[in-house]
Amino acid sequence: MASVTIGEHYERMLQSMVDSGRYSTASEVIREGLRLVEEREQFRQAKLAALRQLIAEGEESGDAELLDMAEIKAAARRKRNTS
């Protein structure tokens, strides 16, 4: 069994949650908190993996080129006028 120091604030919080009847023991509160941390970490890891995939796809899509906004607008006007 692990022993941890959580400080007075969290001790009062634990006791309050147990006293409310929502949890039977402080251990239940701690387990719930750890489940939430685990869930958040899994979400974070999935998000990072998705971002890494998007970065890889961007890098594989080819070299970027500088574009001139005036030329982009002019091309759009030309296209609009010929349509």
PDB file of C-alpha atoms in Angstrom:
ATOM      1  CA  MET A   1       0.000   0.000   0.000  1.00  0.00           C
ATOM      2  CA  ALA A   2       1.368   3.392  -0.954  1.00  0.00           C
ATOM      3  CA  SER A   3       1.561   6.171   1.567  1.00  0.00           C
ATOM      4  CA  VAL A   4       1.275   9.750   0.348  1.00  0.00           C
ATOM      5  CA  THR A   5       1.117  13.190   1.905  1.00  0.00           C
ATOM      6  CA  ILE A   6      -1.646  15.300   0.411  1.00  0.00           C
ATOM      7  CA  GLY A   7      -1.830  18.318   2.691  1.00  0.00           C
ATOM      8  CA  GLU A   8      -4.607  19.730   4.822  1.00  0.00           C
ATOM      9  CA  HIS A   9      -6.672  21.136   1.964  1.00  0.00           C
ATOM     10  CA  TYR A  10      -6.997  17.778   0.232  1.00  0.00           C
ATOM     11  CA  GLU A  11      -7.491  15.935   3.504  1.00  0.00           C
ATOM     12  CA  ARG A  12     -10.467  18.196   4.263  1.00  0.00           C
ATOM     13  CA  MET A  13     -11.740  17.685   0.733  1.00  0.00           C
ATOM     14  CA  LEU A  14     -11.474  13.902   1.063  1.00  0.00           C
ATOM     15  CA  GLN A  15     -13.258  13.934   4.389  1.00  0.00           C
ATOM     16  CA  SER A  16     -15.994  16.186   3.013  1.00  0.00           C
ATOM     17  CA  MET A  17     -16.584  13.856   0.068  1.00  0.00           C
ATOM     18  CA  VAL A  18     -16.772  10.823   2.355  1.00  0.00           C
ATOM     19  CA  ASP A  19     -19.033  12.690   4.800  1.00  0.00           C
ATOM     20  CA  SER A  20     -21.376  13.605   1.934  1.00  0.00           C
ATOM     21  CA  GLY A  21     -22.031   9.905   1.395  1.00  0.00           C
ATOM     22  CA  ARG A  22     -21.003   9.969  -2.233  1.00  0.00           C
ATOM     23  CA  TYR A  23     -17.943   7.881  -1.412  1.00  0.00           C
ATOM     24  CA  SER A  24     -17.602   5.254   1.312  1.00  0.00           C
ATOM     25  CA  THR A  25     -13.901   5.758   1.919  1.00  0.00           C
ATOM     26  CA  ALA A  26     -11.071   8.142   1.156  1.00  0.00           C
ATOM     27  CA  SER A  27      -9.559   5.377  -0.987  1.00  0.00           C
ATOM     28  CA  GLU A  28     -12.596   5.484  -3.275  1.00  0.00           C
ATOM     29  CA  VAL A  29     -12.100   9.229  -3.748  1.00  0.00           C
ATOM     30  CA  ILE A  30      -8.413   8.717  -4.540  1.00  0.00           C
ATOM     31  CA  ARG A  31      -9.168   5.915  -7.016  1.00  0.00           C
ATOM     32  CA  GLU A  32     -11.741   8.110  -8.770  1.00  0.00           C
ATOM     33  CA  GLY A  33      -9.204  10.921  -8.986  1.00  0.00           C
ATOM     34  CA  LEU A  34      -6.585   8.585 -10.407  1.00  0.00           C
ATOM     35  CA  ARG A  35      -9.073   7.268 -12.981  1.00  0.00           C
ATOM     36  CA  LEU A  36      -9.736  10.848 -14.078  1.00  0.00           C
ATOM     37  CA  VAL A  37      -6.008  11.577 -14.359  1.00  0.00           C
ATOM     38  CA  GLU A  38      -5.534   8.379 -16.366  1.00  0.00           C
ATOM     39  CA  GLU A  39      -8.409   9.310 -18.685  1.00  0.00           C
ATOM     40  CA  ARG A  40      -6.999  12.809 -19.192  1.00  0.00           C
ATOM     41  CA  GLU A  41      -3.554  11.385 -19.972  1.00  0.00           C
ATOM     42  CA  GLN A  42      -5.005   8.944 -22.507  1.00  0.00           C
ATOM     43  CA  PHE A  43      -6.868  11.816 -24.179  1.00  0.00           C
ATOM     44  CA  ARG A  44      -3.692  13.912 -24.189  1.00  0.00           C
ATOM     45  CA  GLN A  45      -1.671  11.088 -25.736  1.00  0.00           C
ATOM     46  CA  ALA A  46      -4.317  10.523 -28.425  1.00  0.00           C
ATOM     47  CA  LYS A  47      -4.374  14.247 -29.198  1.00  0.00           C
ATOM     48  CA  LEU A  48      -0.577  14.361 -29.450  1.00  0.00           C
ATOM     49  CA  ALA A  49      -0.560  11.324 -31.748  1.00  0.00           C
ATOM     50  CA  ALA A  50      -3.155  12.977 -33.998  1.00  0.00           C
ATOM     51  CA  LEU A  51      -1.125  16.196 -34.115  1.00  0.00           C
ATOM     52  CA  ARG A  52       2.048  14.281 -34.944  1.00  0.00           C
ATOM     53  CA  GLN A  53       0.188  12.513 -37.756  1.00  0.00           C
ATOM     54  CA  LEU A  54      -1.036  15.838 -39.145  1.00  0.00           C
ATOM     55  CA  ILE A  55       2.488  17.258 -38.982  1.00  0.00           C
ATOM     56  CA  ALA A  56       3.844  14.220 -40.831  1.00  0.00           C
ATOM     57  CA  GLU A  57       1.143  14.545 -43.494  1.00  0.00           C
ATOM     58  CA  GLY A  58       1.978  18.226 -43.893  1.00  0.00           C
ATOM     59  CA  GLU A  59       5.681  17.498 -44.245  1.00  0.00           C
ATOM     60  CA  GLU A  60       4.997  14.769 -46.810  1.00  0.00           C
ATOM     61  CA  SER A  61       2.697  16.998 -48.863  1.00  0.00           C
ATOM     62  CA  GLY A  62       5.608  18.772 -50.467  1.00  0.00           C
ATOM     63  CA  ASP A  63       7.474  22.024 -50.221  1.00  0.00           C
ATOM     64  CA  ALA A  64       5.628  25.154 -49.275  1.00  0.00           C
ATOM     65  CA  GLU A  65       5.826  28.191 -51.465  1.00  0.00           C
ATOM     66  CA  LEU A  66       5.428  31.847 -50.698  1.00  0.00           C
ATOM     67  CA  LEU A  67       2.277  33.383 -52.084  1.00  0.00           C
ATOM     68  CA  ASP A  68       1.609  37.033 -52.822  1.00  0.00           C
ATOM     69  CA  MET A  69      -1.793  38.165 -51.527  1.00  0.00           C
ATOM     70  CA  ALA A  70      -2.153  40.730 -54.326  1.00  0.00           C
ATOM     71  CA  GLU A  71      -1.633  37.982 -56.923  1.00  0.00           C
ATOM     72  CA  ILE A  72      -4.108  35.677 -55.179  1.00  0.00           C
ATOM     73  CA  LYS A  73      -6.740  38.444 -55.212  1.00  0.00           C
ATOM     74  CA  ALA A  74      -6.013  39.272 -58.846  1.00  0.00           C
ATOM     75  CA  ALA A  75      -6.356  35.611 -59.840  1.00  0.00           C
ATOM     76  CA  ALA A  76      -9.668  35.387 -57.982  1.00  0.00           C
ATOM     77  CA  ARG A  77     -10.943  38.513 -59.757  1.00  0.00           C
ATOM     78  CA  ARG A  78      -9.884  37.129 -63.138  1.00  0.00           C
ATOM     79  CA  LYS A  79     -11.630  33.853 -62.396  1.00  0.00           C
ATOM     80  CA  ARG A  80     -14.780  35.651 -61.238  1.00  0.00           C
ATOM     81  CA  ASN A  81     -14.828  37.846 -64.362  1.00  0.00           C
ATOM     82  CA  THR A  82     -14.471  34.873 -66.720  1.00  0.00           C
ATOM     83  CA  SER A  83     -17.168  32.812 -65.014  1.00  0.00           C
TER      84      SER A  83
END
